[in-house]
Coordinates of C-alpha atoms in Angstrom, one line a residue:
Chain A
X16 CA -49.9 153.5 201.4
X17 CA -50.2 149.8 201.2
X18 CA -46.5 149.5 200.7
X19 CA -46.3 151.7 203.8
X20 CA -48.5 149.6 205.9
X21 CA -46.9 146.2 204.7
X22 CA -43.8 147.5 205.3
X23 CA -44.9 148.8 208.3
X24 CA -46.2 145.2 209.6
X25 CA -43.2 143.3 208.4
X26 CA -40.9 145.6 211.3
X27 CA -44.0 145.3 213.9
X28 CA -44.3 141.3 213.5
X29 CA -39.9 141.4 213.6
X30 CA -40.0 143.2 216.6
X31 CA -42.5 140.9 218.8
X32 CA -40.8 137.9 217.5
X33 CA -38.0 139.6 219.6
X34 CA -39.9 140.7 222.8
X35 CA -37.0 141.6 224.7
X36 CA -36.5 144.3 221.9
X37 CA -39.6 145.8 223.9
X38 CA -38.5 145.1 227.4
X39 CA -35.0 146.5 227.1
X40 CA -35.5 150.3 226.7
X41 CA -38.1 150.7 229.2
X42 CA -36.1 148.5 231.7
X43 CA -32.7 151.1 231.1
X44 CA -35.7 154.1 231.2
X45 CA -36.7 152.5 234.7
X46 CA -33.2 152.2 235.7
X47 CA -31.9 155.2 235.0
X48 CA -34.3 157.0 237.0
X49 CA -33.8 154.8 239.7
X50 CA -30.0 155.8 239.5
X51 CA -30.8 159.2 240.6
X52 CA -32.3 158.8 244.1
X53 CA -30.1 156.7 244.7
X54 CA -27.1 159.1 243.8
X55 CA -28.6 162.3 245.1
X56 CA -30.8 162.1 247.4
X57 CA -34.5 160.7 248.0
X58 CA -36.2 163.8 249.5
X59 CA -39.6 164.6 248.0
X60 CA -38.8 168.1 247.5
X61 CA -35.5 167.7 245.6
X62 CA -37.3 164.8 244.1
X63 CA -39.9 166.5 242.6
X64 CA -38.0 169.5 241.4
X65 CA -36.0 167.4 239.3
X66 CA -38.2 165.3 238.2
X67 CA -39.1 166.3 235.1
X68 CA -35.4 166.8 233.6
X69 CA -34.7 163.4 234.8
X70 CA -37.0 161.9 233.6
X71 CA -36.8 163.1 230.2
X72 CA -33.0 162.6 230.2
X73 CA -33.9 158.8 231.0
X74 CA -36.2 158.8 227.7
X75 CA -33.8 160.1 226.0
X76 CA -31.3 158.0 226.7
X77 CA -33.4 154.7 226.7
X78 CA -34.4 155.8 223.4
X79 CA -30.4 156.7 222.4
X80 CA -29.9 153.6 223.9
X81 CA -32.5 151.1 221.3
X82 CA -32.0 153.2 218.0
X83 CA -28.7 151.9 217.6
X84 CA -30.4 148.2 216.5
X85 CA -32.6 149.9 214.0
X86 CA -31.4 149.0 210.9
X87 CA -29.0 146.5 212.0
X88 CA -30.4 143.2 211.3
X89 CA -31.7 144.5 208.1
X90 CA -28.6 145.3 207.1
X91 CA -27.2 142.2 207.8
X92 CA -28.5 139.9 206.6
X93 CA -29.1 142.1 203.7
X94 CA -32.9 142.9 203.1
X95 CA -32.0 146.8 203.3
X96 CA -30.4 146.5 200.4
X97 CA -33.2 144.7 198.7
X98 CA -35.0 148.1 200.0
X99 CA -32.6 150.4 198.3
X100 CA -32.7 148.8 195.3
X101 CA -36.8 147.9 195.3
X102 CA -38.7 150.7 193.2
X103 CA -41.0 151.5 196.1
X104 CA -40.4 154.8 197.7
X105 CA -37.1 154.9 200.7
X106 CA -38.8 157.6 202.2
X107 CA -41.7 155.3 203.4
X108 CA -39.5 151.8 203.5
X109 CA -37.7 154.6 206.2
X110 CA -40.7 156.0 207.9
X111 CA -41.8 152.7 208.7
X112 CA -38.9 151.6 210.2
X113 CA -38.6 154.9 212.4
X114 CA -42.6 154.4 213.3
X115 CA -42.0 150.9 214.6
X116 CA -38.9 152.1 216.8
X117 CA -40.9 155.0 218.2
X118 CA -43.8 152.3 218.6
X119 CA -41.5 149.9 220.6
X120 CA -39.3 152.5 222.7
X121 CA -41.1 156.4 223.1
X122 CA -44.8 155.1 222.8
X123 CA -44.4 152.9 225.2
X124 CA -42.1 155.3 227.6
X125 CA -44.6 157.5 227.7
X126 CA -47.3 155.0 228.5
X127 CA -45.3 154.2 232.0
X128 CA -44.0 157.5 232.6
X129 CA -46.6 158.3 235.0
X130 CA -45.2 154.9 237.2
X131 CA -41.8 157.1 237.0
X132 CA -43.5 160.5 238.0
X133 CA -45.0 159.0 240.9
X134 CA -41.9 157.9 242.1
X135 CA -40.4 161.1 241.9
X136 CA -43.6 163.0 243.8
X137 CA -44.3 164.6 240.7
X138 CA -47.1 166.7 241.5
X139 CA -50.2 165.6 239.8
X140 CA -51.2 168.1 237.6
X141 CA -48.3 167.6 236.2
X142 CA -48.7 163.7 234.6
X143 CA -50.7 164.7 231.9
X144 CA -48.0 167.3 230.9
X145 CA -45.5 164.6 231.4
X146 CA -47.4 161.5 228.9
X147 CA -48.0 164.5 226.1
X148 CA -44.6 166.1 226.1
X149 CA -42.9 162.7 225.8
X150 CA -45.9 161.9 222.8
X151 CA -44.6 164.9 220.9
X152 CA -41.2 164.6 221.7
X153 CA -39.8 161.3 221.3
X154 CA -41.1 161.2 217.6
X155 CA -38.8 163.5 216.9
X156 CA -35.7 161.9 219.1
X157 CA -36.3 158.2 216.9
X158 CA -36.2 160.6 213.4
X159 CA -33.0 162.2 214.5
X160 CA -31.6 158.9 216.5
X161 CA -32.2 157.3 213.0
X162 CA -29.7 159.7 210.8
X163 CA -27.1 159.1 213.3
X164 CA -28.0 155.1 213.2
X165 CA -28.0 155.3 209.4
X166 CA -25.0 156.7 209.2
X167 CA -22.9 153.8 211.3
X168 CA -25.2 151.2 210.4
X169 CA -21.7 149.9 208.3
X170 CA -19.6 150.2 210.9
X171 CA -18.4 147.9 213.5
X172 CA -18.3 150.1 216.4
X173 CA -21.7 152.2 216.2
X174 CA -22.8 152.5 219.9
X175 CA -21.0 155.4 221.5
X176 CA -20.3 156.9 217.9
X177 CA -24.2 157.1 217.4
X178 CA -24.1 158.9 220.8
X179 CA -21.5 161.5 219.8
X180 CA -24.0 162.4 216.6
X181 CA -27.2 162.5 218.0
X182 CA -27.2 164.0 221.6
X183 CA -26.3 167.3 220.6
X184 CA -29.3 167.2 218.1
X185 CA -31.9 166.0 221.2
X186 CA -31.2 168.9 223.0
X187 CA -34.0 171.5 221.8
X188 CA -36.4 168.3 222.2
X189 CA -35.0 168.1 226.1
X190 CA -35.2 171.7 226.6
X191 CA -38.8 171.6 225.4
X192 CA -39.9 168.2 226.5
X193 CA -38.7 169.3 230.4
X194 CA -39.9 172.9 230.3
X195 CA -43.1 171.3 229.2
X196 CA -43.3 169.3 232.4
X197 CA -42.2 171.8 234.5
X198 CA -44.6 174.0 233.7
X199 CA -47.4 171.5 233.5
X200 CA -46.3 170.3 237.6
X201 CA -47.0 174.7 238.3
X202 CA -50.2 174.5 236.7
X203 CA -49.1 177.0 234.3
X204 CA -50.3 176.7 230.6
X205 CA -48.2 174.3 228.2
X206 CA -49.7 174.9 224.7
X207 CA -46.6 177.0 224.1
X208 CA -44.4 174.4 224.4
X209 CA -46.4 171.6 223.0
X210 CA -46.4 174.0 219.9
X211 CA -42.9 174.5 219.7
X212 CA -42.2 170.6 220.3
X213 CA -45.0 169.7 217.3
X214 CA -43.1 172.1 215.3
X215 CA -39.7 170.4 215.5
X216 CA -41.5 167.1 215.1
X217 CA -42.9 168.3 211.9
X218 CA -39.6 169.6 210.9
X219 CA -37.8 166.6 211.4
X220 CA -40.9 164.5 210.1
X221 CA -40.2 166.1 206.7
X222 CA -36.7 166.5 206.7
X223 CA -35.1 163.7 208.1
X224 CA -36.3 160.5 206.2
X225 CA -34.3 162.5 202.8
X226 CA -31.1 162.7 205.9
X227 CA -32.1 158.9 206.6
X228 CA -32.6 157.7 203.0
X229 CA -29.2 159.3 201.5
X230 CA -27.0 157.8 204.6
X231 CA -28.8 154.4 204.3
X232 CA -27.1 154.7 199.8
X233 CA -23.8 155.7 201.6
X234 CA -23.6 153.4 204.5
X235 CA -24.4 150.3 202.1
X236 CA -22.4 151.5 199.1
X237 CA -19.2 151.7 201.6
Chain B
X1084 CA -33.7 172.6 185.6
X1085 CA -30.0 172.8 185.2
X1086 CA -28.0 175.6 186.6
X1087 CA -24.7 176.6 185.2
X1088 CA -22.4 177.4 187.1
X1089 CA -19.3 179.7 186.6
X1090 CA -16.0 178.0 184.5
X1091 CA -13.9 179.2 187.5
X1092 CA -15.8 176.6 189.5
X1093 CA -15.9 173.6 187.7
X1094 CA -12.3 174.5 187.1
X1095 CA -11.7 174.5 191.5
X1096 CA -12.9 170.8 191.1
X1097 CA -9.4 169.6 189.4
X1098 CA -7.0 169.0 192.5
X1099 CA -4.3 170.1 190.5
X1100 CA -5.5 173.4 189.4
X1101 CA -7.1 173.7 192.9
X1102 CA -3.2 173.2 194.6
X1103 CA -1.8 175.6 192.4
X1104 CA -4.0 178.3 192.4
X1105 CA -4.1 178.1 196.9
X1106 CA -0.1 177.9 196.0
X1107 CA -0.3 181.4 194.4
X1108 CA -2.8 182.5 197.2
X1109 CA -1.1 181.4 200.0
X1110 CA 1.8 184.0 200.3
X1111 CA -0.7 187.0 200.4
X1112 CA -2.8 185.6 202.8
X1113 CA -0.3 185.2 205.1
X1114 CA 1.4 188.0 204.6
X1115 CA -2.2 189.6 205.4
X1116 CA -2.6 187.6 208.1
X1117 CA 0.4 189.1 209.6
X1118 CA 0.0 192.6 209.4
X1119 CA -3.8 192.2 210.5
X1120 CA -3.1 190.2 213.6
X1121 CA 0.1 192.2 214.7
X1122 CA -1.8 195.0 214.0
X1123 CA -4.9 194.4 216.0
X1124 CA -3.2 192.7 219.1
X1125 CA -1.0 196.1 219.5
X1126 CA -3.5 198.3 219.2
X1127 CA -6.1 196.0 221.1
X1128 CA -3.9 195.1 223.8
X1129 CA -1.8 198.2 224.5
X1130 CA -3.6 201.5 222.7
X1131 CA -7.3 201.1 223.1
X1132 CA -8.6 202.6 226.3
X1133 CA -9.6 200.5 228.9
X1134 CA -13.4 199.5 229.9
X1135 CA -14.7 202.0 232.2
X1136 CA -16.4 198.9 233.9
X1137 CA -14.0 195.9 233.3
X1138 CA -11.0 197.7 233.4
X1139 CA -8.1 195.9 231.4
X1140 CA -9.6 192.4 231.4
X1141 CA -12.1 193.5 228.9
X1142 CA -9.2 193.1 226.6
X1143 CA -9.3 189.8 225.8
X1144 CA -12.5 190.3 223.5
X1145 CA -9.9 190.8 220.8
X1146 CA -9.3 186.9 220.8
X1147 CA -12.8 185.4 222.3
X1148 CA -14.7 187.8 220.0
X1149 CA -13.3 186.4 216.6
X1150 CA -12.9 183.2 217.5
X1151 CA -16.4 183.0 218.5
X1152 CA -17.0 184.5 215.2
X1153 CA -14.8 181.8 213.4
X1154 CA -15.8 179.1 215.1
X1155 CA -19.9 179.8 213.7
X1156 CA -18.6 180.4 210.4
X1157 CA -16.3 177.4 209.6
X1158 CA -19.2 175.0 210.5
X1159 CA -21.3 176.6 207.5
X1160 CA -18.7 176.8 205.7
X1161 CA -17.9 172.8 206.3
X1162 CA -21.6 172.0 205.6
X1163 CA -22.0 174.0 202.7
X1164 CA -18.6 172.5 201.7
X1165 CA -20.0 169.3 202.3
X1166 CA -23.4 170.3 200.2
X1167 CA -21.7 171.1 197.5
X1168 CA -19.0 168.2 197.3
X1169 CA -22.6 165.9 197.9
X1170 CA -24.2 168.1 194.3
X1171 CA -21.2 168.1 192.3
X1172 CA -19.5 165.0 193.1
X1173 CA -16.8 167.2 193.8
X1174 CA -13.9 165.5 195.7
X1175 CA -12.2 168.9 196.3
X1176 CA -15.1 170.3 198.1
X1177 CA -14.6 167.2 200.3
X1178 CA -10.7 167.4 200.9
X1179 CA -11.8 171.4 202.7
X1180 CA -14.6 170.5 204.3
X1181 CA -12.6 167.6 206.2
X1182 CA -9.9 170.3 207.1
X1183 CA -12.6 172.5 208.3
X1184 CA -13.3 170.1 211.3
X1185 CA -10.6 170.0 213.5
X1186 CA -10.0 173.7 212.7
X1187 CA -13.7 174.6 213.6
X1188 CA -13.4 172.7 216.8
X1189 CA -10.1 174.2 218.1
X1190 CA -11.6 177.9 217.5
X1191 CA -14.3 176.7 219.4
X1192 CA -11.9 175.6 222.3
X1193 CA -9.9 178.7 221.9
X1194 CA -13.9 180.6 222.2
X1195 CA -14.7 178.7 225.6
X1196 CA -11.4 179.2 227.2
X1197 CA -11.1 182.8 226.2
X1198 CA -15.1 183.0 227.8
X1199 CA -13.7 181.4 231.1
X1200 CA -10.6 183.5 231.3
X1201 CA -12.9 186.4 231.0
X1202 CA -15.8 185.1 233.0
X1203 CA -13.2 184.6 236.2
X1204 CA -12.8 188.4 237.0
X1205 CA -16.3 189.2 235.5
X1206 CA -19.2 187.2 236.6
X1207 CA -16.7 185.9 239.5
X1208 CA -16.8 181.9 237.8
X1209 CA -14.6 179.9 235.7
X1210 CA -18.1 178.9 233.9
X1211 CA -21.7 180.1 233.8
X1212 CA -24.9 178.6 232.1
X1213 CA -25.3 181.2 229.7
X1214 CA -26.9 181.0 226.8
X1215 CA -24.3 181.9 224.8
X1216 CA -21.2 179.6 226.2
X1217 CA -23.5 176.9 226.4
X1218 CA -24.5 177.6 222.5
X1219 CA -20.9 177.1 221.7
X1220 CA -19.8 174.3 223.7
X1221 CA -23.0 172.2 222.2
X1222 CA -21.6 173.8 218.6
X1223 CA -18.2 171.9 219.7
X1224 CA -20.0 169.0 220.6
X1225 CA -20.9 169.0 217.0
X1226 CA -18.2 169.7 215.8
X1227 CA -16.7 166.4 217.7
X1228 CA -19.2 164.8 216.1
X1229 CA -18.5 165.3 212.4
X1230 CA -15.0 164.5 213.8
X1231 CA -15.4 161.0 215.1
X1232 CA -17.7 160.1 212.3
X1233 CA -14.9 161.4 209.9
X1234 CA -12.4 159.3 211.2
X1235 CA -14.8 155.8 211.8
X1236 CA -15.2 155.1 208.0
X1237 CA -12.2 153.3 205.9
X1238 CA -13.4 154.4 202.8
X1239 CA -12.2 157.9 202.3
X1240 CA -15.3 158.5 199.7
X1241 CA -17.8 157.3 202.1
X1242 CA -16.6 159.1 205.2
X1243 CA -16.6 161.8 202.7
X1244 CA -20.0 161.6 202.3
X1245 CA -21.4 160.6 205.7
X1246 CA -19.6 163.8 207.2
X1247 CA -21.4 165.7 204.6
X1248 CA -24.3 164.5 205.4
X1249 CA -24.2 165.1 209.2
X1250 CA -22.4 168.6 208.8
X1251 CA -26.1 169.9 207.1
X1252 CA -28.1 168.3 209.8
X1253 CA -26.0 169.8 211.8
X1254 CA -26.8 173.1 210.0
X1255 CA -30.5 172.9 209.9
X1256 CA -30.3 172.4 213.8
X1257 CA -28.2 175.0 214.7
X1258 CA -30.4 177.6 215.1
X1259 CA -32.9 175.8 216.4
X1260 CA -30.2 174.5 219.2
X1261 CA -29.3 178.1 219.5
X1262 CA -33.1 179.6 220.3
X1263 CA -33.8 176.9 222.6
X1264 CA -30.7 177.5 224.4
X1265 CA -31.6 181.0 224.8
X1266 CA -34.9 180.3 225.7
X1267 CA -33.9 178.2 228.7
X1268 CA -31.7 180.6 229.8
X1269 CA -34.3 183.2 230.3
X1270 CA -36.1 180.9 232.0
X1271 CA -34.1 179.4 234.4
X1272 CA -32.1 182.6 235.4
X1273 CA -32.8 186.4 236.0
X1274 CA -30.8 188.4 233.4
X1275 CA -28.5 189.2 235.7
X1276 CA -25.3 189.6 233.3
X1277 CA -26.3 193.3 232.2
X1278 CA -22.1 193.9 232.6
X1279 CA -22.1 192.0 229.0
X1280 CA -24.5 194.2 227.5
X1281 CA -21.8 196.8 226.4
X1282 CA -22.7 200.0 225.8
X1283 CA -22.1 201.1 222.1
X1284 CA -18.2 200.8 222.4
X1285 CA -16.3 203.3 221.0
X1286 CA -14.5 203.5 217.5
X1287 CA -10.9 203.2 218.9
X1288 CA -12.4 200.0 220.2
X1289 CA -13.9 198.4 217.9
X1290 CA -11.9 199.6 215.0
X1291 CA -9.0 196.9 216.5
X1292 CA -11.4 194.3 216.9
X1293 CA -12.7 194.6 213.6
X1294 CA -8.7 194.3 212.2
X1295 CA -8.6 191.3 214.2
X1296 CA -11.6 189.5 213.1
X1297 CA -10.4 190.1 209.7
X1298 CA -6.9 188.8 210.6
X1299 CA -8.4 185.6 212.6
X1300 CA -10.1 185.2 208.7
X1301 CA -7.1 185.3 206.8
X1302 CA -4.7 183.2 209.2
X1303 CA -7.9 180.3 209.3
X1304 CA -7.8 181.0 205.4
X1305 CA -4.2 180.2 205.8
X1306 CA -4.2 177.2 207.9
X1307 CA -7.4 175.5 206.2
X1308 CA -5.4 176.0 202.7
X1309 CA -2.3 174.4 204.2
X1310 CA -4.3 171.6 205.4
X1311 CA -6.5 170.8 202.2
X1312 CA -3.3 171.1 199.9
X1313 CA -1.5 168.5 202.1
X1314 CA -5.3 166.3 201.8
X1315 CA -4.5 167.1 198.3
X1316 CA -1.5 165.9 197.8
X1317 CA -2.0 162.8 200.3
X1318 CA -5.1 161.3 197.9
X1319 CA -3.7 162.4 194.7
X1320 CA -0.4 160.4 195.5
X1321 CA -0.7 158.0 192.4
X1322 CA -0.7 161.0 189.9
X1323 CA 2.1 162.1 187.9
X1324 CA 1.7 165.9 188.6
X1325 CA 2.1 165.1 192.4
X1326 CA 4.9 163.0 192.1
X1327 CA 6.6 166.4 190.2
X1328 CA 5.5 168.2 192.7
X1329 CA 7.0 166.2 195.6
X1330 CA 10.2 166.3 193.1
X1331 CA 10.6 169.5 192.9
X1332 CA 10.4 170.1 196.2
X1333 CA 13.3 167.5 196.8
X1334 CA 15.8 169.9 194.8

């Protein structure tokens, strides 16, 4: 546990040295969502409809967007492979990492979402819905965006290949996350859904560090 | 604990025994590929009575139905592939899951575009959000994925192993993919598409669609051995037997 929380300090303390690391994903989150009046249309009605799909297709993407740079740095400059080859569990060195992402880009996505919502004439009733679902759910979008970043950490071209991966694998969280928030704007009762997202985030909690740990071997073997 | 496995299997892990033993297979498959699918496309297509709803166009469940069928079962079979190649270090294992990708992928093309043909006359649109078409364009999606990823790495032995990887993840999420999918669907529309729910079809119909499924088996069977004997022979190129083999050939 020590290990964990040292390891877990050194990626905290890396990431505020970089603050823009923090800005950036809420900033795309913001923007995206922005995109959409603009596009469509800014009546309240249509607004609100959508708004919970949108705006959990903006989290989504502002997290796709960050989880490429995960274990870049540490990869090149070559302290992953001092992890790999350190006697000290991968599966925590791992969890740690995916913690501080989720930290930097879901934690804090969730925290404005409400600024979002607004926007978007989100009923009311609905915000609490909206800051839970994306607590539950973008835990599990930083596990799975962390196989696919794992997996191209070697190679030069990662970005839109890490896309290709991963979004097929965020769309149960997507389907869950918005029904979530849909339900929660009608006043209906989400316990359902937060279930069913917990479940898939406790899934992925166990299985995907192992996914994680054996692409990290590959990617730095190659 | 240490399992041992059959001597046939550990013997499927040489390239050369595994290139002559798919030689020797290869004939009867296609021959059985043949008679299946002539088979079952004549007697799909021309004797099997019509649909007393969908009239003719109900037909071309002889081609969407196994290819639907194909397309799920190559992407276990690539993971497991993948699984096993990851256990055994077995490079063979690797050489058929890689041919399993683009094969999966264009059953799964053939599956949409048979859907939309059939979707035009039925439900009246090229495409519908139904639970089921939308299961199997996100199962190309991965399938495009494994794909890209496949062809990103230089190293043959560590895009060998990276696909592997992503083909189980794959796995593990596709049925979770495929109940949330259907899930959605019920919610967002009535279940209006009652016309799909068949009523128990008939044997004279179902007797040709089972013949073609079976065919559809054996000619993929065909094409994924063609394809891993060629991976075969590409990656074995600095051994002697190959080199015979490419001689022989020559004569």
């Amino acid at each position: 546990m020590n290990f964990f929380m040292s390891a877990l300090k050194r990626d905290l303390l890396l990431v505020f040295r970089h603050r823009n690391d923090i800005i950036n994903p809420l900033a795309f989150f913001l923007m995206v969502a922005v995109l959409f009046p603009l596009g469509v249309s800014p009546d309240p009605t249509f607004l609100s409809e959508v708004a919970p799909g949108v705006i959990w297709v903006a989290a989504l993407l502002a997290c796709l967007l960050s989880v490429d740079g995960i274990f870049r740095t540490d990869y090149e400059d070559g302290s992953l492979e001092q992890m790999l080859v350190s006697s000290e569990s991968l599966y925590l060195v791992v969890l740690a990492k995916v913690l501080t992402h989720w930290l930097v880009s879901g934690f804090c996505l969730a925290i404005i979402s409400p600024l979002v919502a607004m926007m978007f004439f989100l009923p009311e009733q609905g915000y609490f819905s909206l800051v839970v679902s994306l607590l539950l759910g973008t835990p599990t979008l930083s596990l799975m965006g962390a196989i696919g970043a794992a997996l191209t950490v070697a190679l030069r071209k990662g970005g839109v290949l890490i896309s290709l991966l991963v979004l097929p694998l965020y769309i149960p969280v997507l389907i869950f996350g918005a029904g979530t928030v849909q339900a929660g704007a009608m006043g209906l009762g989400i316990q359902g859904y937060l279930a069913l997202l917990a479940a898939i985030l406790v899934l992925s909690l166990m299985l995907a560090p192992f996914a994680i740990s054996a692409a990290l071997k590959i990617s730095v073997r190659s | 604990m240490k399992i041992k496995m059959p001597r046939w299997f550990y013997q499927l892990a040489s390239p050369r025994w595994f290139y002559e033993i798919t030689g020797k297979l290869l004939p009867w498959f296609t021959v059985a590929a043949v008679l299946l699918l002539v088979t079952g496309t004549v007697w799909g297509l021309v004797f099997a009575p019509a649909d007393y709803q969908q009239g003719n166009s109900f037909r071309i469940i002889y081609i969407h139905v196994p290819s639907s069928i194909l397309a799920q079962s190559y992407y276990m079979m690539m993971a497991i592939a993948g699984a096993v190649g990851l256990i055994w270090k077995m490079k063979i294992a690797h050489v058929v899951a890689g041919a399993c990708a683009p094969i999966g992928a264009s059953i799964a093309v053939m599956s949409l575009a048979t859907g939309a043909i059939w979707g035009k006359p039925t439900w009246g649109a090229w495409w519908v959000w139904d639970a089921r078409l939308t299961a199997m364009l996100v199962l190309l999606f991965l399938y495009i994925g494994v794909i890209a990823l496949n062809s990103a790495f230089e190293n043959k032995a560590s895009s060998d192993k990276a696909t592997a990887i992503l083909s189980l993840v794959g796995l593990v999420n596709i049925p979770i993919i495929k109940y949330s999918v259907e899930w959605w669907n019920t919610l967002h529309q009535p279940a209006t598409f009652t016309l799909t729910e068949k009523p128990a079809m008939p044997p004279e119909m179902w007797i040709p669609l089972l013949i073609m499924v079976l065919g559809f088996y054996c000619f993929f069977a065909v094409i994924l051995m063609s394809r891993a004997r060629i991976e075969v022979l590409e990656r074995e190129k600095r051994s002697e037997w190959v080199t015979k083999v490419v001689q022989e050939y020559g004569k």
